[in-house]
XYZ file of C-alpha atoms in Angstrom:
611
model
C -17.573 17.650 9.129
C -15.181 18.146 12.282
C -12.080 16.996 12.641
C -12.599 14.810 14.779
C -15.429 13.045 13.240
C -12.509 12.823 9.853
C -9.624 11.224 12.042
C -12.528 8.833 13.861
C -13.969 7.665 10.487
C -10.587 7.588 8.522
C -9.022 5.791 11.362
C -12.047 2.844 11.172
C -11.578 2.910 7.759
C -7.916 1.950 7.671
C -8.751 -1.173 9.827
C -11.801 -2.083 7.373
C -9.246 -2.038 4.941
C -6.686 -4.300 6.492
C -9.426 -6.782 8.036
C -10.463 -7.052 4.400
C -7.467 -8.284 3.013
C -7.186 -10.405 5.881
C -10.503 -11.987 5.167
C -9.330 -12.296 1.388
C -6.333 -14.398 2.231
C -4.126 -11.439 0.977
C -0.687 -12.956 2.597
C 1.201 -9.859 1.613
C 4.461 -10.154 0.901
C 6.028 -7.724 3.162
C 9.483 -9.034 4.243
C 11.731 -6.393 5.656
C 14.733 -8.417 6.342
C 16.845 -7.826 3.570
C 20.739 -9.260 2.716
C 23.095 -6.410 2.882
C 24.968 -8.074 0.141
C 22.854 -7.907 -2.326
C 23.385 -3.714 -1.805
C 26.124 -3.755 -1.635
C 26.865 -2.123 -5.482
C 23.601 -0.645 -5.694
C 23.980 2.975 -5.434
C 26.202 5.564 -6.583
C 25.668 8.464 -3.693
C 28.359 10.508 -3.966
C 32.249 10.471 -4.447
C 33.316 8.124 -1.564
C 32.069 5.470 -4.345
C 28.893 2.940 -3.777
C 26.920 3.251 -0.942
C 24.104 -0.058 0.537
C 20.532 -0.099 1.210
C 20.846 -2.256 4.881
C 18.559 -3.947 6.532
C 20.512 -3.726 9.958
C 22.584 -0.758 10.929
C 26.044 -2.086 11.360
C 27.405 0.576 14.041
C 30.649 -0.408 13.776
C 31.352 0.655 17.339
C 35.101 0.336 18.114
C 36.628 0.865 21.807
C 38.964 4.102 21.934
C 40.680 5.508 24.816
C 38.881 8.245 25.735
C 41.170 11.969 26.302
C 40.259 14.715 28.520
C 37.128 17.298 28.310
C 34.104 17.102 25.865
C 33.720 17.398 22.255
C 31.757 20.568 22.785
C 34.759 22.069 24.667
C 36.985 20.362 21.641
C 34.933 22.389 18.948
C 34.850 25.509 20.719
C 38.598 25.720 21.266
C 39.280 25.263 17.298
C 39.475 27.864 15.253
C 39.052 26.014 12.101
C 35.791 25.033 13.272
C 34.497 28.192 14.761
C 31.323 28.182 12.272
C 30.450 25.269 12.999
C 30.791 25.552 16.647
C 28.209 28.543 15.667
C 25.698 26.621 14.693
C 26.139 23.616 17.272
C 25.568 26.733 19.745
C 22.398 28.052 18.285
C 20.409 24.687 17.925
C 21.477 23.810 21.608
C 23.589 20.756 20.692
C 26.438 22.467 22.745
C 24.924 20.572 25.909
C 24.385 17.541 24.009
C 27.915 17.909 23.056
C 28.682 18.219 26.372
C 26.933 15.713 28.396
C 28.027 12.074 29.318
C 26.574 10.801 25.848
C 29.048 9.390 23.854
C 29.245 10.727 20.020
C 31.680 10.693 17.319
C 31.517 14.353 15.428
C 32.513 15.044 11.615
C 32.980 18.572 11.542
C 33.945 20.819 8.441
C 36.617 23.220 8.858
C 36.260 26.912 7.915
C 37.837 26.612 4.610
C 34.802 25.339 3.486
C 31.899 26.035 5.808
C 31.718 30.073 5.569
C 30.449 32.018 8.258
C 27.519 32.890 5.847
C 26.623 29.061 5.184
C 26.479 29.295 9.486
C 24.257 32.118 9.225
C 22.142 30.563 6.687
C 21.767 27.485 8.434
C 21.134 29.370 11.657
C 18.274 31.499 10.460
C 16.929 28.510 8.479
C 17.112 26.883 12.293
C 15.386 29.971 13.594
C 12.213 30.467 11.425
C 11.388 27.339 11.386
C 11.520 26.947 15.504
C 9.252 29.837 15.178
C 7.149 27.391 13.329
C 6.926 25.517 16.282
C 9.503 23.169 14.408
C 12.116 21.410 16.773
C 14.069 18.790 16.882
C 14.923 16.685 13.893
C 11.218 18.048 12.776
C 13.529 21.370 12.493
C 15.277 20.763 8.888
C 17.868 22.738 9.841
C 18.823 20.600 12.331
C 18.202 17.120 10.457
C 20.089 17.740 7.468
C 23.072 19.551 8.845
C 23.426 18.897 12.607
C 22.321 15.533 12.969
C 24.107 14.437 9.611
C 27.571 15.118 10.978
C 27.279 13.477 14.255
C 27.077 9.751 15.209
C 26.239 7.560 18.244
C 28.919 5.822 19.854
C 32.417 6.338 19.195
C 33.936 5.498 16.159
C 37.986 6.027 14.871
C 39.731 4.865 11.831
C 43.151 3.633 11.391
C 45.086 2.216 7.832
C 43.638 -1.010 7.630
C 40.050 0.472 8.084
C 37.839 -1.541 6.108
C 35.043 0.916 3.954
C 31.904 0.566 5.729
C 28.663 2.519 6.482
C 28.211 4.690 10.137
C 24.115 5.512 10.999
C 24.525 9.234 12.160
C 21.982 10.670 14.680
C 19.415 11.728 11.659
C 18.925 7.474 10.819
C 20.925 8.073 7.719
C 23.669 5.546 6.501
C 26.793 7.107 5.585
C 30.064 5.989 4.080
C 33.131 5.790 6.664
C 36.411 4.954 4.674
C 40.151 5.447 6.281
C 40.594 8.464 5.006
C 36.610 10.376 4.113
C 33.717 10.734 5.773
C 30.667 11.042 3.004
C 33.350 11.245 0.754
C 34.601 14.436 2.168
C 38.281 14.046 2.865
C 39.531 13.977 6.379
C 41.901 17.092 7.891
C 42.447 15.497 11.336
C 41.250 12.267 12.734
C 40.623 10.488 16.133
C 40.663 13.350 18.399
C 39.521 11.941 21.528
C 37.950 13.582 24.092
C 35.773 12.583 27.355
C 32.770 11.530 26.159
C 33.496 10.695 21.999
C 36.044 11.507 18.960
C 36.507 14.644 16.796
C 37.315 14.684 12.928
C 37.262 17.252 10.782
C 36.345 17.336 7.065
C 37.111 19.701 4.343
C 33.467 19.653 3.230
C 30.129 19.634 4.278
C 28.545 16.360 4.577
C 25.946 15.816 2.078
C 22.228 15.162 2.922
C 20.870 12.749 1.049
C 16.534 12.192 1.023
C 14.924 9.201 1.771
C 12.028 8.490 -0.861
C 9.466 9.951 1.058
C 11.471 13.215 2.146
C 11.935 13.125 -1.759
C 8.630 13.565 -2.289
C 8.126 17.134 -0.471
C 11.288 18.589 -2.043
C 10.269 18.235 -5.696
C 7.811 20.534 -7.201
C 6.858 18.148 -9.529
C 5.676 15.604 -7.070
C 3.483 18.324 -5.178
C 0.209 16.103 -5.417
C 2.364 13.296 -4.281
C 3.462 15.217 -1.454
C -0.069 16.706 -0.341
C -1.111 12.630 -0.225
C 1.818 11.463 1.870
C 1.935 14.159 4.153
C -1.459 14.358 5.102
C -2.246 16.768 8.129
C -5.325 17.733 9.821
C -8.146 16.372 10.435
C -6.409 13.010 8.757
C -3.516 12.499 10.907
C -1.732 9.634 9.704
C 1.586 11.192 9.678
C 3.135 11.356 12.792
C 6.643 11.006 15.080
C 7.525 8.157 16.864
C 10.152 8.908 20.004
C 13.157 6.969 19.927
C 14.281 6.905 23.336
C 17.074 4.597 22.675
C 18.634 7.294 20.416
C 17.384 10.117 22.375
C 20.320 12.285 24.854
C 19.318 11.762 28.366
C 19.364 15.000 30.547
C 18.329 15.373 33.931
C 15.656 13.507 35.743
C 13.131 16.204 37.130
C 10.243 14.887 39.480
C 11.168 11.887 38.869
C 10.353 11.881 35.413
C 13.333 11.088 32.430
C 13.797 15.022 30.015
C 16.062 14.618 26.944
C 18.521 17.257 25.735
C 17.819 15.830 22.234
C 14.884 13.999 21.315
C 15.378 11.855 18.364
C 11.994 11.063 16.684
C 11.253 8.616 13.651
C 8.098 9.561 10.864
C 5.549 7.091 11.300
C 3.007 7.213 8.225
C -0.090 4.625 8.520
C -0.924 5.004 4.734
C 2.797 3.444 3.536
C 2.884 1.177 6.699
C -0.295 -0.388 6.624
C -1.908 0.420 3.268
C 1.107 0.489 0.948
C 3.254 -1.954 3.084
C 6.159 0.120 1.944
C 7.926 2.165 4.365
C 9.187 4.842 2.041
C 10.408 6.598 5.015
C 13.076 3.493 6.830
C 16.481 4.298 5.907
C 16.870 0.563 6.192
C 15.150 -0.097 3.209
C 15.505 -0.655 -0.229
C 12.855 0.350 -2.414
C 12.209 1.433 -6.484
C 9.101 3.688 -6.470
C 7.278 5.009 -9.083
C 5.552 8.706 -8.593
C 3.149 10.119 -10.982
C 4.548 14.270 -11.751
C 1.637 16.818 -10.710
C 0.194 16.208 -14.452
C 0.141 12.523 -14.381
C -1.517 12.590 -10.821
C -4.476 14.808 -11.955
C -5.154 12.187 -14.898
C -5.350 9.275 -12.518
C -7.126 11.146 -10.405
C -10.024 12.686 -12.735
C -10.186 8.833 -13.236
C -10.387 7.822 -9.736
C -12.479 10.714 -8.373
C -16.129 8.875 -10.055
C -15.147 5.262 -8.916
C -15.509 6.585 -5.550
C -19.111 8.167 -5.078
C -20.404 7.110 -2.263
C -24.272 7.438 -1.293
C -25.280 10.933 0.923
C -25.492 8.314 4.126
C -22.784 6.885 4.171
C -20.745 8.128 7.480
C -17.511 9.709 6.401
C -18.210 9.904 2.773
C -15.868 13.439 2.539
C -13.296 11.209 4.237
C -13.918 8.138 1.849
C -14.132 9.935 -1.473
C -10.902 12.238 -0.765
C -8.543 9.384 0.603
C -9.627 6.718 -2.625
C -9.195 8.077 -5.504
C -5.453 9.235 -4.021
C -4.349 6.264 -2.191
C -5.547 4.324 -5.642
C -3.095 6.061 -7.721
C -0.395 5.071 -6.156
C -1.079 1.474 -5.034
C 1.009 -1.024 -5.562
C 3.780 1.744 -7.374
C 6.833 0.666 -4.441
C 9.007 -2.538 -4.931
C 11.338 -3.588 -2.596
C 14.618 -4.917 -3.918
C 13.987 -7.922 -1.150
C 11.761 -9.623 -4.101
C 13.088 -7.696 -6.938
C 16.478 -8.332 -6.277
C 17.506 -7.119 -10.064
C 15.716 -4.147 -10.035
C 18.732 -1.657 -11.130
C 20.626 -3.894 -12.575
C 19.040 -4.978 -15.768
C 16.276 -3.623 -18.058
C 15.405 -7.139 -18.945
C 13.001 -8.259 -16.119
C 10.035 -10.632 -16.463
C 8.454 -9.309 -14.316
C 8.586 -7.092 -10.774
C 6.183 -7.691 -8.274
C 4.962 -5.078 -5.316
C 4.524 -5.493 -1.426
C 0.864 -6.076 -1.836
C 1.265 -8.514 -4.787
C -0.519 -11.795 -4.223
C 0.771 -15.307 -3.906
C -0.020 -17.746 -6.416
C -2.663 -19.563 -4.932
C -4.454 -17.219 -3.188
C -4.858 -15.405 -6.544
C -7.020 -18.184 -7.471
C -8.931 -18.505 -3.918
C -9.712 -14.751 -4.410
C -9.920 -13.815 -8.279
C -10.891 -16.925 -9.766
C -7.911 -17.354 -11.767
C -4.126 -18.039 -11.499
C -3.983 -15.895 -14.645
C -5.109 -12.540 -12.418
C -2.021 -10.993 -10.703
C -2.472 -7.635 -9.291
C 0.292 -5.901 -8.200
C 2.968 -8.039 -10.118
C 3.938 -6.335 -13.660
C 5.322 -8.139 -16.863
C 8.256 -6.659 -18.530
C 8.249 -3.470 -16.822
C 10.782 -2.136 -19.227
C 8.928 -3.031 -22.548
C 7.539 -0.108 -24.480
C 4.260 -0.413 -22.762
C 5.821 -1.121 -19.668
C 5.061 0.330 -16.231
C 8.723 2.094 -16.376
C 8.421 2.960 -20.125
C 7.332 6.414 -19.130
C 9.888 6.937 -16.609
C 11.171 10.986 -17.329
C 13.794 11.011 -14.838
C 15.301 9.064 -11.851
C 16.123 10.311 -8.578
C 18.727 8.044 -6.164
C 17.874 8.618 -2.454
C 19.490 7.140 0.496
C 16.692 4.099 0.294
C 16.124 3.421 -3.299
C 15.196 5.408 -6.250
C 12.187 7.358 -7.359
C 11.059 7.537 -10.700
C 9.138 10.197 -12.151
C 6.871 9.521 -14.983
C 4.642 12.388 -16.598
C 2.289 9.977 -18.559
C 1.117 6.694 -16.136
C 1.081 3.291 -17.748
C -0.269 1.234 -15.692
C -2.914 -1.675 -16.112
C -5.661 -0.431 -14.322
C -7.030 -3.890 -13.869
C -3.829 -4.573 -12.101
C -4.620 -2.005 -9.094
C -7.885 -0.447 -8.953
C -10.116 -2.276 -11.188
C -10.020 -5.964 -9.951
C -12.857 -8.921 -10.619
C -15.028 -9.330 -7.586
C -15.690 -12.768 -7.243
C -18.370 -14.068 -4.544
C -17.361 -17.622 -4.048
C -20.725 -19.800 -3.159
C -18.676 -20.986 0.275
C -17.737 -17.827 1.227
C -19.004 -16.065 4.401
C -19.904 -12.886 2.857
C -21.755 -14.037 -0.017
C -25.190 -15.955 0.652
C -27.242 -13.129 2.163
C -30.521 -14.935 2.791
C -32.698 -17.252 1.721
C -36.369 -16.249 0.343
C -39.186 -17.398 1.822
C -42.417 -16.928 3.477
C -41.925 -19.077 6.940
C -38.029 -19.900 7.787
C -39.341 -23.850 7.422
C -40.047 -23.215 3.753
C -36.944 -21.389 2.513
C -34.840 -23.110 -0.168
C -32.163 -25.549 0.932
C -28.460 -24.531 0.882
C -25.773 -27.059 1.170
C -22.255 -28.005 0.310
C -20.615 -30.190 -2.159
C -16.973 -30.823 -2.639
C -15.649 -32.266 -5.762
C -12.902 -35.117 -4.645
C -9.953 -35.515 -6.864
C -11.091 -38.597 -8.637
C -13.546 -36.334 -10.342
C -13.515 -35.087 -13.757
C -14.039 -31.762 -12.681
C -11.516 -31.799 -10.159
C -10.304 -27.961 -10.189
C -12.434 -27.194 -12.876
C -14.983 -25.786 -9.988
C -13.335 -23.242 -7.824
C -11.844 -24.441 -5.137
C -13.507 -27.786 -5.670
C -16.692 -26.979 -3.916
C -19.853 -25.303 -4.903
C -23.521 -24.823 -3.323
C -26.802 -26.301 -4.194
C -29.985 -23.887 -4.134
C -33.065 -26.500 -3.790
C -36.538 -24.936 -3.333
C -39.042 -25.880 -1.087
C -41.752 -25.207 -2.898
C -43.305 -23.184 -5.840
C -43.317 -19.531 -4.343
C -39.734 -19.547 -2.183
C -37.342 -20.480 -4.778
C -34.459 -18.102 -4.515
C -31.221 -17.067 -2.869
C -29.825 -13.289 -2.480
C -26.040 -12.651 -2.850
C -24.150 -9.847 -2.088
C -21.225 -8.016 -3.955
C -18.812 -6.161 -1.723
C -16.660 -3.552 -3.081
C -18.495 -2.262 -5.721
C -17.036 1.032 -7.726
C -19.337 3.356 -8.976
C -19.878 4.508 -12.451
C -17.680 1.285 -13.602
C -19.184 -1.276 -16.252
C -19.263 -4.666 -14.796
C -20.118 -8.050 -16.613
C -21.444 -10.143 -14.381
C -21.531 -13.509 -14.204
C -23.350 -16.984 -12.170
C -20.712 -19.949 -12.343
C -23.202 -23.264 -12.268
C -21.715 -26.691 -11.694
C -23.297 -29.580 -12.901
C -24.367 -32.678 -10.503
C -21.569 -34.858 -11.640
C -19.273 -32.842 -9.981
C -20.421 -34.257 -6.899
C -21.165 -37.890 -8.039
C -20.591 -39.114 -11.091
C -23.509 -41.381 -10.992
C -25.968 -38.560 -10.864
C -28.963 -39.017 -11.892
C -30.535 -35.399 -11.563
C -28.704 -33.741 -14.555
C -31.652 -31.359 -16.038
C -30.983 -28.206 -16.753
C -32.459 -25.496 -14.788
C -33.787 -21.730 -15.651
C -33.852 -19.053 -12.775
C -33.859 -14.712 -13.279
C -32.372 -12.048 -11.258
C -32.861 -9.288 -9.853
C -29.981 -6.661 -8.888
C -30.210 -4.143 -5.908
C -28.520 -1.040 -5.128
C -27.899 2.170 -3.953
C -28.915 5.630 -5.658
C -27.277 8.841 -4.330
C -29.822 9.282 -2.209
C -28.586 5.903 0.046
C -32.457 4.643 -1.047
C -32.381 0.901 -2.382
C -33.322 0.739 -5.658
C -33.681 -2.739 -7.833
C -34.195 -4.257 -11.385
C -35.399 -6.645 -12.957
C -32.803 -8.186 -15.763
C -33.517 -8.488 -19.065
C -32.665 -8.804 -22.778
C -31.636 -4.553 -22.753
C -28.345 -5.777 -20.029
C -26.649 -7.736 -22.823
C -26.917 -11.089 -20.483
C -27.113 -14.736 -22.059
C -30.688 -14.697 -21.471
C -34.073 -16.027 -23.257
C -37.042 -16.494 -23.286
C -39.226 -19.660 -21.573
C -42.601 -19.980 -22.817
C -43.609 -22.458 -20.165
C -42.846 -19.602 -17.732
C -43.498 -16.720 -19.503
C -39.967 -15.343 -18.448
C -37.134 -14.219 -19.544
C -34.577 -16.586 -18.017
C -30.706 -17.971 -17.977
C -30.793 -21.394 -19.070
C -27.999 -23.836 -17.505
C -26.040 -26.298 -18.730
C -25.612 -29.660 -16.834
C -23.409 -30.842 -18.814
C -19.954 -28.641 -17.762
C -18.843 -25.814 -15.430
C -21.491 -23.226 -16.951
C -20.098 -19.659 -16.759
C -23.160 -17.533 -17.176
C -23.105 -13.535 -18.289
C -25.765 -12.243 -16.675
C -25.235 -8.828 -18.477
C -23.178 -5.654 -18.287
C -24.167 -3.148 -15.577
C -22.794 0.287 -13.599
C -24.070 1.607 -10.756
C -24.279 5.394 -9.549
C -22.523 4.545 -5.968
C -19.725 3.065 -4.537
C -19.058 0.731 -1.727
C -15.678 -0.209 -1.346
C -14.310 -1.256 2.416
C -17.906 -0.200 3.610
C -19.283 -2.431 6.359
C -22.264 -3.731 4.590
C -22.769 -4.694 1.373
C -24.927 -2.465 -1.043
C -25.048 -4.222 -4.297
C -27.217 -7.404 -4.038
C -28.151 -9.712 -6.874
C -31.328 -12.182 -6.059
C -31.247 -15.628 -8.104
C -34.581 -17.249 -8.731
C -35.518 -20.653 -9.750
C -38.056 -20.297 -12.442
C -39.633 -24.192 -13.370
C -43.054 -24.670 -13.329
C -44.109 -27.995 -11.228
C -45.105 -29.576 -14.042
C -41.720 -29.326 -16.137
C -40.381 -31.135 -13.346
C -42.687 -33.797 -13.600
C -42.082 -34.159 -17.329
C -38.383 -34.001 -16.345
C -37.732 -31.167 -18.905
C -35.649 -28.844 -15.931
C -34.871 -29.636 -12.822
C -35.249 -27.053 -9.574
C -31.505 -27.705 -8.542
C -28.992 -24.395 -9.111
C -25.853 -25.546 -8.334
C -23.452 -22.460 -7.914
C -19.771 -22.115 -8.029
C -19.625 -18.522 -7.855
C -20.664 -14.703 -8.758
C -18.550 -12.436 -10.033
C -17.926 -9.090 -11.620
C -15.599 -8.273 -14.169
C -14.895 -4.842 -14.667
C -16.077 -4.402 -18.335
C -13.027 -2.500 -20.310
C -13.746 -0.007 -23.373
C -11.772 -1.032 -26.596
């Protein structure tokens, strides 16, 4: 497969994905706009004290007379700061220094900054550019240039109240009276033409992000590998910031930068995860699987996710799954886990892609279903119970966990339930001649009724025949894992949920018949029977074996238990089918012994858990 087949197919596969959960009501809790004072005591960064998670960067600008030259002429002429004037030099920032941009510079004095931690910086700087690496994609110059100088103009005086500066690399740092990241100040408010000068007696410390986290520990390699996905996927990329960009000189009429400040974009945390592990403005707890735990999930994963020889971009499909599945639904913001941090004794936590309370019950059937949210994440068979070691980074915390307990049912394995109304469930109609296919219509049960939400979503369908030989319906199941034990289920309503005055309230019998895929991509079907484990009998009038319905009360009906070889998940068409048949013989409606009327509710599969 060529690359660019891979970034075509995984790109149309991310919007599947999202116009899925669209379709599924999935109103995903994703709001960014968090209360800086609920941070305000969350983390302990480093010795200036407690350090916020923001949602806005406060930039605290503050109007100072401005002296004579440029800050790069300032540096150049100390001779405290002559190693780090060595490194501004190398990267380039002299000019940025020295142009009409305004900055405010921390720089560490020689006492502490050795003119081998220059060297090591500047040959860092060096092979990496080689790399092709520049700007703030140049480490070298994110987490030491960039993290000791600020936008704007900033000065400090006795009464300065502690606060937080955003320096040019997007991270938050802690601006007191008298320290700068908790590095103690040697001279302060030096102003010059175009900013102000301090000096530290330390070098400001660089503190990761969550996802920057995640390439510097060995342990989280898998992690890593996932996250920063190059070639042919491509959903890592750089955003240009020209806000927070230096302007240089205008050439052909066209705007060039002497420092371009660019911002990771990642379409797998912001549209899939809904967690943007990589905004310093956020707050988030994450859990990461260690390089063991990953290859457990994944071994698990990797046969959920075999999909049929032709399906298009099946490489693409079966190596993204099984991955993005592990760690689904593993961020949570402290927006709607406000505690999280400050007590082991939590209910409950919920994730960005948790689902609202009704909607679990429009989409799963049940209030009682909550993927996403977990209960007493701290209990010994909590989702944190595993937790080996934490690491603080400048937007939350990551937590490491060798062994992953997680409910399964709660991320990957989820019921797929067909409701009867739904768009994407009735796939046709059998019959011979479109005039003499079965009837399908509507019903909705009205609240006076005694089985007023006892049928989902108060509404179900009625399957009427119209005659002997076209008696069925075929539904489809989208979604559908492979090598996963389903039960499966037909939801029948009786007629009084309609009216209760009724009069056509004989059971009914009707067989199906499942379709699917083998790893060929060739249809296959069969027939089901007493072998599938399914509630079914036998009818001597018909000679079948059937599923018998009760009039009498919301009839939940297990069909059987049932895996299939191929998967189908966020494919465009459906491949697992299930075809319902009426099976009453004429004259056992004349005796009025059944009736030909299937009223369905819904289909579903469960996915059927080992003990």
């Amino acid at each position: 497969m060529s690359n660019v087949y891979s970034i075509y197919d995984m790109k149309r596969s991310i919007q599947r994905h999202i116009n899925s959960l669209k379709s599924k009501v999935y109103r995903i809790k994703n709001k960014m706009s968090f209360n800086t004072t609920l941070y305000t005591l969350l983390f302990t960064l480093s010795p200036l004290g407690l350090i916020s998670c923001t949602d806005t960067w406060d930039d605290h600008y503050k109007s100072v007379t401005m002296g004579e030259g440029n800050l790069w002429e300032s540096i150049k002429n100390n001779q405290e700061l002559s190693n780090f004037a060595k490194v501004i030099e190398a990267t380039g920032y002299d000019k940025s220094l020295a142009s009409s941009q305004v900055f405010t510079v921390f720089a560490p004095t020689n006492n502490s900054f050795t003119d081998a931690d220059a060297n090591a910086i500047i040959s860092k700087y060096q092979t990496e550019l080689a790399k092709g690496l520049k700007g703030e994609k140049n480490t070298a110059i994110k987490e030491f240039v960039m993290n000791h100088i600020a936008l704007y103009n900033y000065s400090v005086a006795n009464e300065t109240a502690d606060t937080t500066i955003r320096m040019m690399n997007g991270k938050s740092i802690g601006l007191t009276n008298s320290t700068f990241s908790g590095k103690n100040f040697t001279s302060i408010n030096k102003q010059t033409g175009n900013g102000v000068l301090f000096t530290i007696d330390d070098v400001a410390n660089y503190i990761p992000n969550i996802f920057e986290y995640a390439k510097m520990d060995e342990e989280l390699d898998s992690v890593r590998h996932f996250l920063y996905m190059s070639d042919p996927y491509q959903f890592h990329v750089e955003e240009f910031k020209e806000s927070e960009s230096v302007p240089g000189e205008i050439i052909k009429g066209k705007q060039h930068y002497l420092d371009s400040v660019t911002v990771t974009q990642n379409e797998l945390l912001n549209l899939w995860l809904k967690a943007k592990l990589n905004n310093e403005d956020s707050c988030y707890y994450t859990l990461m699987p260690t390089n063991k735990a990953w290859k457990e999930q994944y071994d698990k994963n990797i046969t959920l996710f075999q999909y049929d020889k032709k399906v298009a971009g099946r490489d693409s499909l079966m190596w993204v799954f099984p991955r993005f599945f592990i760690l689904t639904g593993m961020q949570f913001s402290k927006t709607t886990n406000p505690l999280l941090g400050m007590t082991e004794n939590l209910d409950s936590i919920v994730s960005p892609l948790a689902i609202s309370y009704n909607d679990r019950k429009l989409i799963f059937g049940s209030y009682d279903i909550k993927p996403f949210q977990f209960e007493n994440p701290y209990a010994p068979d909590g989702i944190f119970s595993t937790v080996k070691s934490k690491k603080v980074c400048s937007n939350g915390v990551v937590m490491k966990a060798d062994k992953w307990n997680v409910d399964r049912r709660k991320t990957v394995l989820m019921n797929i339930v067909m409701e009867a109304e739904g768009r994407s469930t009735l796939d046709s109609l059998t019959g011979a001649i479109p005039e003499a296919k079965p009837s399908w219509t509507s019903t909705t049960v009205t609240s006076d009724n005694p089985f007023y939400n006892k049928v989902s979503n108060n509404m179900y369908y009625t399957l009427i025949p119209a005659n002997l030989k076209d008696m069925g319906a075929l539904f489809d199941f989208w979604n559908v894992l492979s090598n996963q034990k389903y039960d499966m289920y037909v939801v029948t309503a009786p007629a009084t949920a309609g009216d209760i005055m009724a009069t056509d309230t004989l059971p009914t019998r009707f067989g199906v018949t499942l379709y699917w895929h083998d790893m060929d991509g060739n249809e296959v079907s069969k027939v089901v029977s007493e072998e599938d484990g399914g509630e079914i009998s036998y009818d001597s009038s018909t000679r079948k074996n059937t599923f018998l319905v009760d009039p009498t009360r919301v009839h939940e009906i297990h069909i059987g238990t049932f895996e299939f070889p191929t998967c189908s998940y966020n494919l465009p068409e459906a491949q697992v089918k299930a075809l319902v048949e009426i099976n009453v013989r004429g004259s056992d409606v004349t005796k009025k012994i059944y009736t030909r009327s299937l009223r369905i509710d819904q289909l579903k599969l469960v996915p059927h858990m080992e003990e």
